[in-house]
Coordinates of C-alpha atoms in Angstrom, one line a residue:
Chain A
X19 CA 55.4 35.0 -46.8
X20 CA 57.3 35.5 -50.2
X21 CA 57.5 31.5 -50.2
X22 CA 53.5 31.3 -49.8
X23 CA 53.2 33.7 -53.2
X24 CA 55.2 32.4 -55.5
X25 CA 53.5 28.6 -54.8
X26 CA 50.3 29.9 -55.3
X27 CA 51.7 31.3 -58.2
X28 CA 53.4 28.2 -59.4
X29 CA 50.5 26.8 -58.6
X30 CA 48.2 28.1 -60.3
X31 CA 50.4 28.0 -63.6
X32 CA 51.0 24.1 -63.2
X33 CA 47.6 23.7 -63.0
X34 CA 46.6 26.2 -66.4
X35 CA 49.6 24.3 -68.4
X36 CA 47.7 21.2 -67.4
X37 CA 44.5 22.2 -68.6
X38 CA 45.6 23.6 -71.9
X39 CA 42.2 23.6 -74.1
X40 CA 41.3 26.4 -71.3
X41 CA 44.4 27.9 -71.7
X42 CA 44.0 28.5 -75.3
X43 CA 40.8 29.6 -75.2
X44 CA 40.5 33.3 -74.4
X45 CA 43.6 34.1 -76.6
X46 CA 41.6 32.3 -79.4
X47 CA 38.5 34.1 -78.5
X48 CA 40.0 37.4 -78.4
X49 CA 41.4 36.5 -81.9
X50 CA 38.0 35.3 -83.4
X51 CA 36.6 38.7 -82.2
X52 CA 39.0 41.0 -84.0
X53 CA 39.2 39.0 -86.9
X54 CA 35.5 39.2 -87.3
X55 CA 35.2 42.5 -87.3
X56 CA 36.5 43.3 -91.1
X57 CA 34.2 40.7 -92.0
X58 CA 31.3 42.9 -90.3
X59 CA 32.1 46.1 -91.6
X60 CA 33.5 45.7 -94.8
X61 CA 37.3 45.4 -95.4
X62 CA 37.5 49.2 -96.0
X63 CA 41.1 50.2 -94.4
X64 CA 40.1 53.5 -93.4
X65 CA 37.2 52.7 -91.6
X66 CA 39.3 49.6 -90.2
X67 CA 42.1 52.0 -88.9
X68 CA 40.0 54.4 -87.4
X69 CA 38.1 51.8 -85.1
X70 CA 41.5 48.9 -84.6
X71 CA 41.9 50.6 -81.3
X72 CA 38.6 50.2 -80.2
X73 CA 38.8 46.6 -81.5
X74 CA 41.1 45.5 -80.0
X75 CA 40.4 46.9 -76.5
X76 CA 37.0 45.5 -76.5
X77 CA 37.8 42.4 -77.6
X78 CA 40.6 42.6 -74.7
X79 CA 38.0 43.3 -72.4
X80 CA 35.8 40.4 -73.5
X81 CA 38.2 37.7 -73.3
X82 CA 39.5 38.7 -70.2
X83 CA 35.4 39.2 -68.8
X84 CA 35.2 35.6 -70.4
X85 CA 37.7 33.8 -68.4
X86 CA 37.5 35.7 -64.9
X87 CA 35.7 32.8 -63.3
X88 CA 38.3 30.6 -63.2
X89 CA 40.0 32.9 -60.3
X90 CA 38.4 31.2 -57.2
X91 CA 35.6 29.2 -59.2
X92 CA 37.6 25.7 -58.9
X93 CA 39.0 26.8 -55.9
X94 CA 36.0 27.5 -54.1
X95 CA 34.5 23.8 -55.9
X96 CA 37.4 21.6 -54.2
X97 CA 38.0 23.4 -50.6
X98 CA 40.9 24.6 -51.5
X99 CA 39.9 27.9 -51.0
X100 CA 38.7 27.1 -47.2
X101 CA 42.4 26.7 -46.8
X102 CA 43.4 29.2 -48.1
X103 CA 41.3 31.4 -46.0
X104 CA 42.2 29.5 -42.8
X105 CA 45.8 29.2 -43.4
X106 CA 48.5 30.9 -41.7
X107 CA 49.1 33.2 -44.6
X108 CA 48.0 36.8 -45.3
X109 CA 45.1 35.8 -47.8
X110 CA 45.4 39.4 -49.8
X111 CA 49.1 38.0 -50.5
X112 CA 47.6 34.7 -52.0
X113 CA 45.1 36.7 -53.7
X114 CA 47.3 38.8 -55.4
X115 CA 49.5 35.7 -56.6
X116 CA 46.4 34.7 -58.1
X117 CA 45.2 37.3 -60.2
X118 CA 49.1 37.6 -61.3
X119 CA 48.9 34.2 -62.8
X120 CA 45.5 34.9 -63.9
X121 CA 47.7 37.9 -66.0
X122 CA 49.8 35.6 -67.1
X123 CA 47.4 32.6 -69.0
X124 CA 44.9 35.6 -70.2
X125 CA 46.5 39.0 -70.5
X126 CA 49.7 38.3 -71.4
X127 CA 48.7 35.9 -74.7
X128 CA 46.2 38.8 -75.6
X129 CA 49.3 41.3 -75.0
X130 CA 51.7 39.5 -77.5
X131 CA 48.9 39.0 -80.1
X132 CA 46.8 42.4 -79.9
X133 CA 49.7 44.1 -82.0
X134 CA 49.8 41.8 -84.4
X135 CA 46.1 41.7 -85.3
X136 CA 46.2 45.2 -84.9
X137 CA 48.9 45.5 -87.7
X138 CA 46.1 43.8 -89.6
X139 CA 43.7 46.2 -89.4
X140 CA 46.1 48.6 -90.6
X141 CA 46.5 50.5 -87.7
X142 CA 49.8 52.8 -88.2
X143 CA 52.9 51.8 -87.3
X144 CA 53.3 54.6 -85.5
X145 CA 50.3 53.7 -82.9
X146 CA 51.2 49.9 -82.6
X147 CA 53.9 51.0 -80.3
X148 CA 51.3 52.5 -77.7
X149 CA 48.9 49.8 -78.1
X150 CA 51.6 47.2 -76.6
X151 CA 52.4 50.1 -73.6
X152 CA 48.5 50.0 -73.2
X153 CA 47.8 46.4 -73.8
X154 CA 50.9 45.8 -71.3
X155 CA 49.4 48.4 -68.3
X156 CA 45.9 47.9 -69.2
X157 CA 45.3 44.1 -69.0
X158 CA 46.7 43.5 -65.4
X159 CA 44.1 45.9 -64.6
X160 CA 41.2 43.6 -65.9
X161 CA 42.4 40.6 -63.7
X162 CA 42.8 42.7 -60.3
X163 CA 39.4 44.4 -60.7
X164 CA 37.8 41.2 -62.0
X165 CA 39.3 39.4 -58.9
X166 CA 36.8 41.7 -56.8
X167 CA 33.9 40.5 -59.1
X168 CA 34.9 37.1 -59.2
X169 CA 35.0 36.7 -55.5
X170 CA 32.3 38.5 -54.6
X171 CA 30.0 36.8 -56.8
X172 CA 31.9 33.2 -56.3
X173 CA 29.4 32.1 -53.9
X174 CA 25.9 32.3 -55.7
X175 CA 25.4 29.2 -58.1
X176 CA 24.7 31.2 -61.2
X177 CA 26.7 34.6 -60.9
X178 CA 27.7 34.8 -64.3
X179 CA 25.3 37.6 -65.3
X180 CA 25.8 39.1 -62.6
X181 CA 29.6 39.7 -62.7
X182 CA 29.8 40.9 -66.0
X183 CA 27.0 43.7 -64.7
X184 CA 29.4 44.6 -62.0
X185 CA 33.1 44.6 -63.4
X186 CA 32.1 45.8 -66.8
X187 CA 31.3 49.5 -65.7
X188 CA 34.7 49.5 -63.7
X189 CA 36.7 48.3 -66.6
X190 CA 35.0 51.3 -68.7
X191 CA 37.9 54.0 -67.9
X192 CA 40.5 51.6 -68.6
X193 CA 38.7 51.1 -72.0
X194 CA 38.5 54.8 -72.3
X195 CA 42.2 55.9 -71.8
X196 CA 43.4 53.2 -73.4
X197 CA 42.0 53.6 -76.9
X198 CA 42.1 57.5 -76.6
X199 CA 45.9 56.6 -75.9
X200 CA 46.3 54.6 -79.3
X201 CA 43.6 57.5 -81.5
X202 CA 46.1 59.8 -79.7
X203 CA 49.3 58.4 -81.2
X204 CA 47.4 57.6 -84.5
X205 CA 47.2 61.1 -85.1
X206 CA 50.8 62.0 -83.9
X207 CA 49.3 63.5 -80.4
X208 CA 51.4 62.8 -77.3
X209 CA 50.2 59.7 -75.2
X210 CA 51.6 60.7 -72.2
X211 CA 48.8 61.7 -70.8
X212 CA 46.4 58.6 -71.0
X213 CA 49.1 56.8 -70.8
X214 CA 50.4 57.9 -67.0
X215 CA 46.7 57.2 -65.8
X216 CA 46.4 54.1 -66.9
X217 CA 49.5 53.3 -64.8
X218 CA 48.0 55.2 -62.0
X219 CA 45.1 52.9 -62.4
X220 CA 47.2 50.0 -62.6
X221 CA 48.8 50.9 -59.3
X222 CA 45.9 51.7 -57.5
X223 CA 44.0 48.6 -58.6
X224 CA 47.0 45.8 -57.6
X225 CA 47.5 47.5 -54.3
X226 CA 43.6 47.9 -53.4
X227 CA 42.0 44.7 -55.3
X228 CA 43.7 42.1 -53.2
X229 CA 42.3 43.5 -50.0
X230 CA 38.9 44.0 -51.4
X231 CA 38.5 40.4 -52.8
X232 CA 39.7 39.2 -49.7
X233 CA 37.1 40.9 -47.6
X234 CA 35.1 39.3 -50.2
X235 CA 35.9 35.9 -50.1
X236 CA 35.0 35.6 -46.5
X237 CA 31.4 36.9 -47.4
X238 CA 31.3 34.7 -50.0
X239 CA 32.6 31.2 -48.5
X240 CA 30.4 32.0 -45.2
Chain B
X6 CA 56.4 8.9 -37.0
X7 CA 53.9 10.0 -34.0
X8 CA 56.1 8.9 -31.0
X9 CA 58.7 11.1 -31.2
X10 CA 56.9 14.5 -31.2
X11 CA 57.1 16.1 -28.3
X12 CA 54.2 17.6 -26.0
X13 CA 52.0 20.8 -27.5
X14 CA 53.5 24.0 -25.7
X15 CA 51.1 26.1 -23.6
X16 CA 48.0 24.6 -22.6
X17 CA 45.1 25.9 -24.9
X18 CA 41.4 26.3 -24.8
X19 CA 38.4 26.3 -26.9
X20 CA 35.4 28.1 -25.6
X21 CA 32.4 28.8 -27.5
X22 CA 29.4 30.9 -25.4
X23 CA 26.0 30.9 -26.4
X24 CA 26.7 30.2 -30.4
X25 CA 23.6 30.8 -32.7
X26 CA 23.6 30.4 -36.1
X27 CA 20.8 31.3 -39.0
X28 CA 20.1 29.4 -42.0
X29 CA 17.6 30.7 -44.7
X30 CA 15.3 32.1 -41.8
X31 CA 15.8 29.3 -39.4
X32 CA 18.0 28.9 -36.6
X33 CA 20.3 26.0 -37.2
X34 CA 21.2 25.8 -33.3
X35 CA 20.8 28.4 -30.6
X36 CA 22.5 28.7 -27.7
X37 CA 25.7 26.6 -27.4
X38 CA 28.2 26.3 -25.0
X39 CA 31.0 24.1 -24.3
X40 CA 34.7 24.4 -23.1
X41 CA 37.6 22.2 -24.8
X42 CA 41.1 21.8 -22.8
X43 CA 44.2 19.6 -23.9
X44 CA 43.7 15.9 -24.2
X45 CA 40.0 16.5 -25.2
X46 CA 37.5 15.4 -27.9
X47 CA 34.4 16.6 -28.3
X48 CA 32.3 14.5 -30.6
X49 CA 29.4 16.6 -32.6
X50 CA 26.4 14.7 -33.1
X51 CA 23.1 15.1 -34.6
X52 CA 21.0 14.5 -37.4
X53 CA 21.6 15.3 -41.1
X54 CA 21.1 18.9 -41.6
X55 CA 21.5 19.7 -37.8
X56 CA 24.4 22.2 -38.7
X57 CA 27.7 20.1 -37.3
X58 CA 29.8 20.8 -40.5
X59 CA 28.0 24.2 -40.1
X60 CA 29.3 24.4 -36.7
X61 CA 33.4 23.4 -37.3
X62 CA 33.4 25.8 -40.3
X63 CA 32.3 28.5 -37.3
X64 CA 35.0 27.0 -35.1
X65 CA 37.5 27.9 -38.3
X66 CA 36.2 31.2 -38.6
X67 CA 34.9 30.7 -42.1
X68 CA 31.4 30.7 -41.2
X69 CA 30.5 33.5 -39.0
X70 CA 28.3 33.5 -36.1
X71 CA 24.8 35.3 -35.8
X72 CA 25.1 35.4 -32.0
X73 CA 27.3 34.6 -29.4
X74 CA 31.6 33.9 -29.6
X75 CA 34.5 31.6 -30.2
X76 CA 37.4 32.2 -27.5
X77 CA 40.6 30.4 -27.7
X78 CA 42.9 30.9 -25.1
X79 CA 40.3 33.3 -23.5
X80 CA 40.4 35.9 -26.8
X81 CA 37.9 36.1 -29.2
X82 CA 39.2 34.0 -32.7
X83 CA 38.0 37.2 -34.5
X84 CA 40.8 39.2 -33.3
X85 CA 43.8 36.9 -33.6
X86 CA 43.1 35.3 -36.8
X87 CA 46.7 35.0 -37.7
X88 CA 47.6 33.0 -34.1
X89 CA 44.6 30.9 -34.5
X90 CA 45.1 29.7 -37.8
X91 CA 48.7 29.0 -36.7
X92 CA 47.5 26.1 -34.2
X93 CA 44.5 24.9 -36.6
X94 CA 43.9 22.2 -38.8
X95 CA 40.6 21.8 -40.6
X96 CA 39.6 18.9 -42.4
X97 CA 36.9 19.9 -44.1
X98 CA 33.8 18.0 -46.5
X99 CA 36.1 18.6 -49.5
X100 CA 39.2 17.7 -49.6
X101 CA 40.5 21.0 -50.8
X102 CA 42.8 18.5 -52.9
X103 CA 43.9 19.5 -56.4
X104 CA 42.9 16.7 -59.1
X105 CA 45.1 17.9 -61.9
X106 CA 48.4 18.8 -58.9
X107 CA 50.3 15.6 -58.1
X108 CA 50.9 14.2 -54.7
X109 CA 53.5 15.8 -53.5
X110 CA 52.6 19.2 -55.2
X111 CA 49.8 19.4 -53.3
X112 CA 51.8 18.4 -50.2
X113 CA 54.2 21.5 -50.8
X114 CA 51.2 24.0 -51.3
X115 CA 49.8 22.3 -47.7
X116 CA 52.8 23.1 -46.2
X117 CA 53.6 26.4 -47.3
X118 CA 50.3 27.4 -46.4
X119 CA 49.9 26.2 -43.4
X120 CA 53.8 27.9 -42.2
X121 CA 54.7 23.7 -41.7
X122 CA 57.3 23.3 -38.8
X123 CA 58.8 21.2 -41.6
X124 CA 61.1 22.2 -44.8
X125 CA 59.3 21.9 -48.1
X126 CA 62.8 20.9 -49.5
X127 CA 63.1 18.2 -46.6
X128 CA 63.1 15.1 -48.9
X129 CA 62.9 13.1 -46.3
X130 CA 60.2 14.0 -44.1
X131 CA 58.1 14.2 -47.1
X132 CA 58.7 10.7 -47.4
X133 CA 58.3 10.0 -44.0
X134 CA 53.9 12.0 -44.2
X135 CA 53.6 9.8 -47.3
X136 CA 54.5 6.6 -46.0
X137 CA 52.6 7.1 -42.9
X138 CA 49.6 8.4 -44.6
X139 CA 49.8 5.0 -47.3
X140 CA 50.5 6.8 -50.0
X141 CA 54.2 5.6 -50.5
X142 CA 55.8 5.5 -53.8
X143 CA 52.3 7.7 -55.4
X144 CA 54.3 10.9 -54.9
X145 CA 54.2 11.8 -58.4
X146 CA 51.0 10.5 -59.3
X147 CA 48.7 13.2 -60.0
X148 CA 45.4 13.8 -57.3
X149 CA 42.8 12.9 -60.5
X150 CA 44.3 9.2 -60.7
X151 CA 43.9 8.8 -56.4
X152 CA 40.9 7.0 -55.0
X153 CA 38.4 8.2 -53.0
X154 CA 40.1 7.3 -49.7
X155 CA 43.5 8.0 -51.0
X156 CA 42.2 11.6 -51.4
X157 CA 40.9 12.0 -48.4
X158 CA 44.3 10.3 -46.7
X159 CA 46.1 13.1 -48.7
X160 CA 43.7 15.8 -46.9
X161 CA 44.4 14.3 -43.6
X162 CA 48.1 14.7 -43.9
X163 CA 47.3 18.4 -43.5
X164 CA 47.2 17.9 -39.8
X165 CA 50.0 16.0 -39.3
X166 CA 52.0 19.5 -41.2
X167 CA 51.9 21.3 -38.0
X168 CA 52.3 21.7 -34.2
X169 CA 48.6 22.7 -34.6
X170 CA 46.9 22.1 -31.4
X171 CA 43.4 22.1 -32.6
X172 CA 42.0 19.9 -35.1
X173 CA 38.5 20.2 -36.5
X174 CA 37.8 17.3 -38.9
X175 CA 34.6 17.0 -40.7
X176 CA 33.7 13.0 -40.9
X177 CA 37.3 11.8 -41.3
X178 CA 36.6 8.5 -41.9
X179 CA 34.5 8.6 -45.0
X180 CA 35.5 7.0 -47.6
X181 CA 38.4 5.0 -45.4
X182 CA 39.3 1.2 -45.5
X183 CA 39.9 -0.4 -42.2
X184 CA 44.0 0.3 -42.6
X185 CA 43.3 3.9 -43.1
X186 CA 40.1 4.3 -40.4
X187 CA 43.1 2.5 -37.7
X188 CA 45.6 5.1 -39.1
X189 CA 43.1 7.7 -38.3
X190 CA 42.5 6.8 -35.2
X191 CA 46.5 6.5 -34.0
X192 CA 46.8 9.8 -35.3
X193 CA 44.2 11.4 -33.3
X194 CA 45.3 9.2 -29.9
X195 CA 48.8 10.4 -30.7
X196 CA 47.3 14.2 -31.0
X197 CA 45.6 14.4 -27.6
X198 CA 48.0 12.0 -25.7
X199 CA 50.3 14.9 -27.2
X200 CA 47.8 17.3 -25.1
X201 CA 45.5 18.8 -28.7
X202 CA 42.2 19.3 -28.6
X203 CA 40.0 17.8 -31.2
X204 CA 36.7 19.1 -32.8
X205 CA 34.8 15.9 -34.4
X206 CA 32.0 14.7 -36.3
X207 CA 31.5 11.6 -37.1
X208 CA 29.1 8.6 -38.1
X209 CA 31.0 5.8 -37.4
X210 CA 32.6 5.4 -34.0
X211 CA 36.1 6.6 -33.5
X212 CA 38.1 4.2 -31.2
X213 CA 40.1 6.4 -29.3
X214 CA 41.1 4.9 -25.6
X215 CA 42.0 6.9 -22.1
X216 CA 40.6 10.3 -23.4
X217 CA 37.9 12.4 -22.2
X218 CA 35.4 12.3 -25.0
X219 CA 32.5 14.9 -24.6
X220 CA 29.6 14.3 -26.6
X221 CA 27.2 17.4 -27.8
X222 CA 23.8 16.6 -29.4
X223 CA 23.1 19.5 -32.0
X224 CA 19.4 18.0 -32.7
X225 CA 19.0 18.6 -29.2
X226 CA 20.0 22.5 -29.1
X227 CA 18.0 23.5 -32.0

């Protein structure tokens, strides 16, 4: 069983370091957005540190909204996903290899890079420290609860619209927690608090996501 | 490498009882019935668009039924998913081949999914699939750079992974040069002379000798 996740897993990552233009591209997306931003509001650093964390989540959100598809898209294109499903292998397990290495080509990039850029928009030191902690809890988050979005939208020819109208909303509280986390330690208050349910959230998703998608799946491929 | 298997343990059984299936408000087939025991084929027929790949995918469980049930072994496929999958091999209209995976990484995912009876580390045996299926010395070439036929030999070596006593293949042949329809053929002789059972559609005619091949019309069960 542990065999069966980590190929999927090194599957999955083969295949990304293969195709790296797609690779690059929500890292480079998420960066476009941020970086955009000063150019919108004026390079005013008070203003600018007083909506970074907000930035930076949203843009996090974005680029991780922007490259969901690729969970079970291709999959589902080639039959490899009939396989999967027929195979001799708990099909949550697979599923939760996969939106693992989804983390890993999307959120992780945006993980190492959001405090950077953030540093740009002269968020305080102080704060970048709990944007990481977020960034780090928080991203995973996007791919598991995306995972549900992806597969249950996978089947219809044109679901694009209609994912982003059903995993936005549940990505909301992680955008909510996470940027009061970062205002929080901005202003010197303790981040425990958002911090702890964002990790609760993080827990709850991985263990519940890769049944639901599953479930999912076989509505979608049928 | 087909002589020296031994016989399939147990003797199995497919039954399907009064199968319906609806398709955008129309009923692909109603009402069928049939009963497949060791050293039988049954060859689907019917028109394009009479539902036989719609029909094998229902045999897999991926497409489920409106009416009526799949047995094997006397219990419903529904509730022993895990056993089934265990003694099936599906060869569906894709491939469920990975273009940018080479050869032999997509032989390693195969077999890790399917629980092979073989080692993923067993060089050898590797070898031994690849020669058989003609695709000797193309180990590391990647899936992308395979023809048509080639692809679909790589697919077929799926069944030849495991002890699975049922094989549903989807038009096997297409695609195929003489060498590889002749191949195809062995292999399925080999399979029910081993006591399988075999689920098949097919345009061309399959040359398979001493084996009692039932023939069900789906045009005419509509």
């Amino acid at each position: 069983m542990l065999q069966a996740f980590f190929i999927i897993l090194q599957r999955d990552l083969i295949l990304a370091i293969r195709h790296r233009a797609e690779l690059m591209n929500p890292v480079l997306f998420f960066v476009l957005v941020v970086v955009l931003f000063p150019l919108g509001v004026g390079a005013d650093i008070a203003i600018l540190e007083r909506i970074a964390p907000g930035i930076i989540w949203i843009a996090a959100l974005l680029s991780a909204l922007l490259s969901l598809d690729r969970i079970f898209r291709t999959d589902m294109e080639d039959g490899s996903l009939e396989q999967m499903l027929i195979s001799a292998q708990p099909m949550s397990l697979l599923i939760l290899a996969k939106i693992i290495a989804h983390w890993l080509i999307t959120g992780l990039p945006v993980v190492v890079v959001g405090p950077l850029l953030a540093l740009f928009l002269g968020l305080p030191a102080a704060a970048i420290e709990t944007l990481l902690i977020t960034l780090l809890v928080g991203t995973p988050i996007l791919s598991a609860i995306g995972s549900v979005g992806v597969a249950l939208t996978v089947g219809l020819r044109r679901g694009g619209v209609i994912l982003s109208l059903l995993v936005l909303p549940l990505y909301v509280p992680v955008l909510i927690f996470a940027s009061q986390a970062v205002d929080a330690a901005a202003a010197g208050f303790p981040v425990l608090a958002p911090v702890a349910m964002l990790s609760a959230l993080l827990l709850l998703s991985l263990s519940l996501t890769p049944w639901a998608a599953s479930a999912a799946l076989k509505m979608s491929v049928s | 490498m087909f002589k020296s298997l031994p016989a399939y343990t147990g003797s199995q059984s497919l039954t399907v009882k009064h199968l319906a299936i609806e398709k955008q408000d129309r009923w692909l087939f109603k009402d069928v019935n049939f009963e497949l025991q060791p050293k039988e084929v049954l060859h689907l027929e019917g028109e394009n668009g009479a539902g036989k790949t719609t029909l094998l995918r229902a045999i897999c469980g991926l497409t489920l039924a409106d009416k009526g049930d799949i047995f094997w072994n006397d219990i419903s496929i529904q509730r022993q998913a895990y056993d089934y999958h265990l003694q099936l091999s599906y060869l569906g209209h894709s491939d469920g081949i990975k273009q940018d995976l080479t050869v032999l990484e997509n032989l390693r995912v195969s077999m890790v999914l399917s629980r092979s009876i073989y080692k993923v580390s067993d060089k050898a045996i590797l070898h031994d699939i690849l020669d058989s299926i003609g695709l000797k010395n193309k180990e590391n070439t990647l899936a992308f750079n395979l023809s048509a036929g080639q692809r679909r030999r790589l697919a077929f070596a799926r069944c030849l992974l495991n002890d699975s006593a049922l094989w549903v293949l989807d038009e096997p042949l297409t695609a195929l040069d003489i060498k590889g329809v002749a191949f195809i053929e062995q292999a399925i002789q080999a399979h029910i002379e081993r006591g399988g059972l075999a689920v098949i559609t097919s345009h061309q005619p399959l040359k398979i000798k001493n084996v009692r091949c039932t023939r069900l019309n789906l045009s005419a069960v509509a």
